[in-house]
Structure formats: structure tokens, C-alpha cells
Coordinates of C-alpha atoms in Angstrom, one line a residue:
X1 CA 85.7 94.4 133.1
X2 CA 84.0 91.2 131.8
X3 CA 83.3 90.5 128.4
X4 CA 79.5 90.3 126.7
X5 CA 80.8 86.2 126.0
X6 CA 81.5 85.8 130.3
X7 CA 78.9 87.1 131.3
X8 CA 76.4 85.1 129.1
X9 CA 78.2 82.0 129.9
X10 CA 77.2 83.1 133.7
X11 CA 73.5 83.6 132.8
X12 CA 73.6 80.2 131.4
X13 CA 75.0 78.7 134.3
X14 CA 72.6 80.5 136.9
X15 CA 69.6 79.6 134.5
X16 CA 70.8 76.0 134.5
X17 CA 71.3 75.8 138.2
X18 CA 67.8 77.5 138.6
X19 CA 66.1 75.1 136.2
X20 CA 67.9 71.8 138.2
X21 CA 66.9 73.0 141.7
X22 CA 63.2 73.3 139.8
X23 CA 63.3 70.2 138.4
X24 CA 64.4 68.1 141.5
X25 CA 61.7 70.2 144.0
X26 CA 59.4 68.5 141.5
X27 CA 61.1 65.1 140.7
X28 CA 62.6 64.3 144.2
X29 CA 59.2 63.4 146.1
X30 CA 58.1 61.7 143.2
X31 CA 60.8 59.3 143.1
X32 CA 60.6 59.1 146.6
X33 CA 57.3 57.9 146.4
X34 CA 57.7 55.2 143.6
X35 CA 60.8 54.0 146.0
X36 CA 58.8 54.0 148.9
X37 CA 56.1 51.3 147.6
X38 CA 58.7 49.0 147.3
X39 CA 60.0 49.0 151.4
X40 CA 58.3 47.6 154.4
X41 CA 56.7 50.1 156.4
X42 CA 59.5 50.2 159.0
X43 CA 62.0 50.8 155.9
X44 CA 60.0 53.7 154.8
X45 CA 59.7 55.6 158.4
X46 CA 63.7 54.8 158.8
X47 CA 65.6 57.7 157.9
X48 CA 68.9 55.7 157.3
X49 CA 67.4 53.6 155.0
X50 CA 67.7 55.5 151.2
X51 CA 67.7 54.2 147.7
X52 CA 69.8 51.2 148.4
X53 CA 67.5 48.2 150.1
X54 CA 66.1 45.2 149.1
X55 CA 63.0 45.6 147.6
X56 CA 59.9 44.0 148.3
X57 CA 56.3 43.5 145.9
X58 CA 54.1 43.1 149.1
X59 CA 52.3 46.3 149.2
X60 CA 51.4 45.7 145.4
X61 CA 50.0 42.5 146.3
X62 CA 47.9 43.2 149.5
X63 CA 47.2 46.9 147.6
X64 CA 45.7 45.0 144.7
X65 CA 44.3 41.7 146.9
X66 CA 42.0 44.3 148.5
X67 CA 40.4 45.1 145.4
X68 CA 39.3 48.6 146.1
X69 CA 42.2 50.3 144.8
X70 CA 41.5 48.6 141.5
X71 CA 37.5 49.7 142.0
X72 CA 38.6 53.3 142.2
X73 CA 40.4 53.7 139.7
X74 CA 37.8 52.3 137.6
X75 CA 35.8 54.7 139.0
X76 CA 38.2 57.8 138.5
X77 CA 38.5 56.8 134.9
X78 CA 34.7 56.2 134.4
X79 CA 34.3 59.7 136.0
X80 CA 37.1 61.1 134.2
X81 CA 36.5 59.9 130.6
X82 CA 33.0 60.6 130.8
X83 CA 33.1 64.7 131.9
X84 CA 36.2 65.3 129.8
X85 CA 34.2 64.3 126.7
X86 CA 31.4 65.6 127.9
X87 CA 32.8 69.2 128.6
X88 CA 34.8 69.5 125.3
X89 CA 31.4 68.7 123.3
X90 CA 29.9 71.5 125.5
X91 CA 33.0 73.9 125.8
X92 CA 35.1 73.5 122.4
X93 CA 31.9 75.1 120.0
X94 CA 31.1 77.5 123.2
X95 CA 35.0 78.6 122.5
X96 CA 34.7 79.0 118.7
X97 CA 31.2 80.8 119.2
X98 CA 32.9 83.6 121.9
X99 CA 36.4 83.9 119.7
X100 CA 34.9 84.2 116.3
X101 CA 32.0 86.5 117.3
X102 CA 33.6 88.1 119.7
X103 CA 31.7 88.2 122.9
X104 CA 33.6 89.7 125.5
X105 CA 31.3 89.7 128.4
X106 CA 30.4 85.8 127.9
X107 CA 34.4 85.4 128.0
X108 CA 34.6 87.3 131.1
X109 CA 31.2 85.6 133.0
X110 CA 33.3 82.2 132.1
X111 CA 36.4 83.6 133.8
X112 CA 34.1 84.8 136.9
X113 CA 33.7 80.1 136.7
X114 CA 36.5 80.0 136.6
X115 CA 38.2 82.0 139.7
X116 CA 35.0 81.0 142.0
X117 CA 35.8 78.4 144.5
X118 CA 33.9 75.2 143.9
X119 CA 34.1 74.4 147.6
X120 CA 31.8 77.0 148.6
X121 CA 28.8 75.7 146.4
X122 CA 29.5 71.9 147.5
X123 CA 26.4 72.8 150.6
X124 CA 24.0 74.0 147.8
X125 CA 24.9 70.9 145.5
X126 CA 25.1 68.6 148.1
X127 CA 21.4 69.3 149.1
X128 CA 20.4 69.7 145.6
X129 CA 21.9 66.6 144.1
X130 CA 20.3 64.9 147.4
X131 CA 17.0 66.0 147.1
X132 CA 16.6 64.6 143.7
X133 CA 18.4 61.3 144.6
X134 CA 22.0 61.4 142.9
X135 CA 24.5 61.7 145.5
X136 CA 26.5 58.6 145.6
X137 CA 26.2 58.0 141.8
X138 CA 28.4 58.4 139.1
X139 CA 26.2 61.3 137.5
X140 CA 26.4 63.4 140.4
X141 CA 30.2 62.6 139.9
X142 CA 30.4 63.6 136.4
X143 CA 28.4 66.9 136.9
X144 CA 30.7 68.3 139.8
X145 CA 33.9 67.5 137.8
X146 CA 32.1 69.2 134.4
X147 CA 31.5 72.8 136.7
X148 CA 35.4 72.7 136.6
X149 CA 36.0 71.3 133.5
X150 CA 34.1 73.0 130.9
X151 CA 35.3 76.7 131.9
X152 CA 38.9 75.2 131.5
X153 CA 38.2 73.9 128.4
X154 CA 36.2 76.9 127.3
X155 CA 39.1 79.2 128.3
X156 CA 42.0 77.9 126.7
X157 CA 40.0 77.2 123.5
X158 CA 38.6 80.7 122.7
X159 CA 42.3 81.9 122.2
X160 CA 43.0 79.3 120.0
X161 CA 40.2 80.0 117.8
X162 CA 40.5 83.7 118.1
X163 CA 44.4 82.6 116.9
X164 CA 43.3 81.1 113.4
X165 CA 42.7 83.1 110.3
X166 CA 38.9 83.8 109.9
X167 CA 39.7 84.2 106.2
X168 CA 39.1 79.9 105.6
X169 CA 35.9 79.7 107.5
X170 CA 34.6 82.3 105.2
X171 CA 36.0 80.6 102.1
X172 CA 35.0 77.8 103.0
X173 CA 31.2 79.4 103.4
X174 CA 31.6 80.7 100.3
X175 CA 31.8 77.4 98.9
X176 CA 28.5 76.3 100.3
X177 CA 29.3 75.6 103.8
X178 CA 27.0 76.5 106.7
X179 CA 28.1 78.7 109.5
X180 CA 28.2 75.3 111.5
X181 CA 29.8 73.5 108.8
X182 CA 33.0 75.9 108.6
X183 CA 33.5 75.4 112.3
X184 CA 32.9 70.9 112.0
X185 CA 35.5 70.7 108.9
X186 CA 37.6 73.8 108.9
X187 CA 38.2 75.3 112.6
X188 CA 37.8 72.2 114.5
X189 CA 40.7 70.1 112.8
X190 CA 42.9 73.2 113.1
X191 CA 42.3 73.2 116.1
X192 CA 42.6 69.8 117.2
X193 CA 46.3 71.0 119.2
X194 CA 44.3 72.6 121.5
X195 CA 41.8 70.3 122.2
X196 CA 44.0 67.4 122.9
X197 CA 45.9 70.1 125.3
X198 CA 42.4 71.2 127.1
X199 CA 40.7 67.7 127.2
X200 CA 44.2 66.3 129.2
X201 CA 44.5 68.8 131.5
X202 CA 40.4 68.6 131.7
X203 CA 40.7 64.9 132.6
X204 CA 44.0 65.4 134.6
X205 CA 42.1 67.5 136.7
X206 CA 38.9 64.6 137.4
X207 CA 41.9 61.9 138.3
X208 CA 43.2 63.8 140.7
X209 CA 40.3 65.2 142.6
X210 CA 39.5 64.6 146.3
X211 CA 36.7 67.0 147.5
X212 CA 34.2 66.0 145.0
X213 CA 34.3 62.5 145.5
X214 CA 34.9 62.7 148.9
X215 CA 31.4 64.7 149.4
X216 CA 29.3 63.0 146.9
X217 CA 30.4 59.4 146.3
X218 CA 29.7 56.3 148.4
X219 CA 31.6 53.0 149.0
X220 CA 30.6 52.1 145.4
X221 CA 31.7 55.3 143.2
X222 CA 34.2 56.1 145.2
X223 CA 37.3 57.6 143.2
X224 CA 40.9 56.8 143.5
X225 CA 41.8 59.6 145.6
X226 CA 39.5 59.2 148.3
X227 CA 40.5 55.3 148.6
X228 CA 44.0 56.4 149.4
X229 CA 42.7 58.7 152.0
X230 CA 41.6 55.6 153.7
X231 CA 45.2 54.3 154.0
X232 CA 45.7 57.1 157.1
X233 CA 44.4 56.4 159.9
X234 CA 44.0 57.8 163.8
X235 CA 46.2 55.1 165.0
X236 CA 48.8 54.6 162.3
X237 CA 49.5 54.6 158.7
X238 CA 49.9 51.8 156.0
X239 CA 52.8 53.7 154.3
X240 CA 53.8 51.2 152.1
X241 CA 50.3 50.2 150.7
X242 CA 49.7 54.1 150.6
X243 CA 52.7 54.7 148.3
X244 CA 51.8 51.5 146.4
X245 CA 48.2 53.0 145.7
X246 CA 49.9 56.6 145.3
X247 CA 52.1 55.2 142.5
X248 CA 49.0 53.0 140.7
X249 CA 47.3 56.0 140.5
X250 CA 50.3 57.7 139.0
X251 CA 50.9 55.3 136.4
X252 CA 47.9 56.1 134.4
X253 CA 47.8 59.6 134.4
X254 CA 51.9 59.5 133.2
X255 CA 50.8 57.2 130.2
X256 CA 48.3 59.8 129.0
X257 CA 50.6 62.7 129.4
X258 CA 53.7 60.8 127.9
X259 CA 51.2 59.5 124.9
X260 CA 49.7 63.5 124.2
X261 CA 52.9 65.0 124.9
X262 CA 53.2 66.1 120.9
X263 CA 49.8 67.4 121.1
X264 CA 50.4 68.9 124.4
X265 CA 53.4 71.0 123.7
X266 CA 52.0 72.0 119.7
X267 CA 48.9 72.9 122.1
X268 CA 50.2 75.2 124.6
X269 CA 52.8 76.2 121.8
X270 CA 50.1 77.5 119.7
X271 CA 47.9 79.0 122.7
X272 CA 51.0 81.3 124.0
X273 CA 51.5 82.7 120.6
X274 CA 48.0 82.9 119.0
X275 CA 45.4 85.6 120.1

């Protein structure tokens, strides 16, 4: 009969193994990709040929020669920036609003935003946002990614501020602070954890976005995703420049989450064991 000590010592192992063969499902085609924008196309469709070649800078260069990989992302951080900021000014005072007053039913009508799929109003938009002129600009951009957006935000927040004690706000309007003022220098800062974690996964969200930008930009607004759409074609592939664009694209959106990684993990910290 094993002892209590083996079988933990088994659990770890079996939770170790588990975590590993996570962790490469998700690491493996990543580094497969930043590998692959270093070989020639005929490197890349070889099987034989793995980590070890010689590796060459030419899809960098003809990727950012072209100049619309460069454009796009310009554009998917224009697009980005601009709804993420605008949906936490919108969303983050919606969330303390339905947490601290407790309103149920508006929680639930922004879960009903949440769970609908955006691609089945993109015909109504689409002939909405044409009719008055937008489609192809950055606005009708902006207000597609904010449908998305601003229920995420909204959703994640209202725990948070459900999660802190009610008892400073009303201190703090017992000092002389409005009802607004509480929330601007009391709830807010508190909760500043959470909306770093929202507002990153918000704007995580715009980067990577295809449909949007594939129905409602042009060749001037179009986003990064879309341009590397145009690396496939019917008759072949541009692998190399693809993975070159693919790991471009990457780059920023690992800088954000490497530089909000303390705020990220205090903010979905703080969200799994508030409420």
C-alpha cells in the first residue's frame, strides 16, 4: 500500500507532465513561427530542415521594403489605442455604477453583449456605417472593435468593484465628497489592477482582429491582420514574408503584455478572489 508522501510525489509529477505538454501545445508553433521568418521559403516547406540552418534577414527586408506591413500596424495600433481608451472611459464608471448599486438585470443585458456573435450584425452595420459614409475609415474601425470591447471591460470590472469595501466611498462622502467624487479618488485608484488587466486584454483583442477590418476597412485603414491575409494566395504562398509579418505583429503585443504583466496577474488575482 503506498504512502500519503508517494502518492503526492505522483500528483506532482502527473501535474507537471500535464502543465509541460500545455505549455509546448502553446509555445511550440510560436517558436516555430519566429524560426520560420528567418528561412527561405523552400527551407520553411522542407520538412528536414529544423532549428539548425543558416539564417537569413530577407523576408524582414522585402516585409518592411513594402511598406504596408509597417502601415498596418500603424493602423492596428491607431484602432487599437483609440477604442481601448475609449471603452474603459465608457465601461470602467458603467462597472462601478452596476457593482455598487447593484443592478442585476443591466449586468445580465451586458452579458446577453457579450455571448452574441458580432458576426451576425456585420450586414446591418455594414449598410448602416455605409449609408452614412464611414466604412473604410478609422471611426467605423473604432466603433466595431468598441461593441466588443466595452462589454469586456464592463464585465470584468463590476466584480472588482463589487470586491472592494463600500465602507471608504462612504467615508470618504462623509468627508464632503460627491457620489462621483468617491468613485474619481477612492474606487478608481483601487481599482486601477483591474483596469490595466481589462484595458490589455481590451486592446489585445483590437490587434488581433480580422473580420472587422476585413469588412469595413480599405487599402488605407487596413489593420495588420488583414495585410497578412494578403500574403496567401490562389497560386502560392510567401511563407517566409508571412512569418516575418506574423512575428512583427507579435512583437508589439508581447511588449505590452511583458510590460503589464504585474498589473495583469494583481488584476486577474484580485478578480478570482473578490465578488
Amino acid at each position: 500500500m503506498s504512502s500519503p508522501g508517494s502518492r503526492r510525489r505522483v500528483l506532482s509529477w502527473v501535474r507537471g507532465a500535464a502543465i509541460t505538454v500545455v505549455c509546448l501545445a502553446f509555445v511550440l508553433p510560436i517558436i516555430w513561427m519566429f524560426a520560420a521568418a528567418f528561412k527561405t521559403n523552400v527551407q520553411v516547406t522542407d520538412p528536414s530542415v529544423g532549428l539548425l540552418f543558416s539564417p537569413t534577414l530577407d523576408n524582414f527586408r522585402n516585409v518592411l521594403a513594402d511598406g504596408d506591413v509597417l502601415a498596418s500596424l500603424r493602423n492596428s495600433l491607431i484602432v487599437g489605442v483609440v477604442s481601448t481608451v475609449l471603452s474603459a472611459i465608457i465601461a470602467v464608471p458603467a462597472a462601478w455604477a452596476v457593482g455598487r448599486f447593484r443592478m442585476r438585470r443591466t449586468g445580465s443585458l451586458v452579458l446577453v453583449a457579450r455571448i452574441v456573435p458580432a458576426i451576425s450584425l456585420l450586414v446591418p452595420w455594414y449598410y448602416l456605417f455605409a449609408q452614412a459614409g464611414l466604412v473604410g475609415s478609422y471611426t467605423v474601425l473604432v466603433l466595431s472593435h468598441m461593441f466588443v470591447s466595452v462589454p469586456l471591460i464592463l464585465w470584468i470590472m463590476i466584480g472588482f468593484f463589487e470586491g472592494l469595501p463600500v465602507e471608504l466611498e462612504e467615508a470618504a462622502r462623509t468627508d464632503g465628497l460627491s457620489v462621483f467624487g468617491a468613485f474619481w479618488r477612492i474606487a478608481l485608484p483601487l481599482a486601477a489592477p483591474g483596469t490595466t488587466t481589462a484595458s490589455v486584454l481590451a486592446f489585445i483583442f483590437s490587434w488581433n482582429n480580422f473580420m472587422f477590418a476585413l469588412i469595413f476597412s480599405d487599402e488605407t485603414t487596413q489593420t495588420a491582420p488583414v495585410t497578412l491575409f494578403n500574403f496567401i494566395s490562389y497560386a502560392s504562398t510567401d511563407w517566409g514574408g508571412l512569418m516575418a509579418a506574423a512575428t512583427l505583429m507579435t512583437v508589439p503585443v508581447v511588449i505590452v503584455a511583458v510590460l503589464g504583466q504585474k498589473y495583469l496577474v494583481a488584476g486577474l488575482t484580485a478578480g478570482a478572489t473578490k465578488g
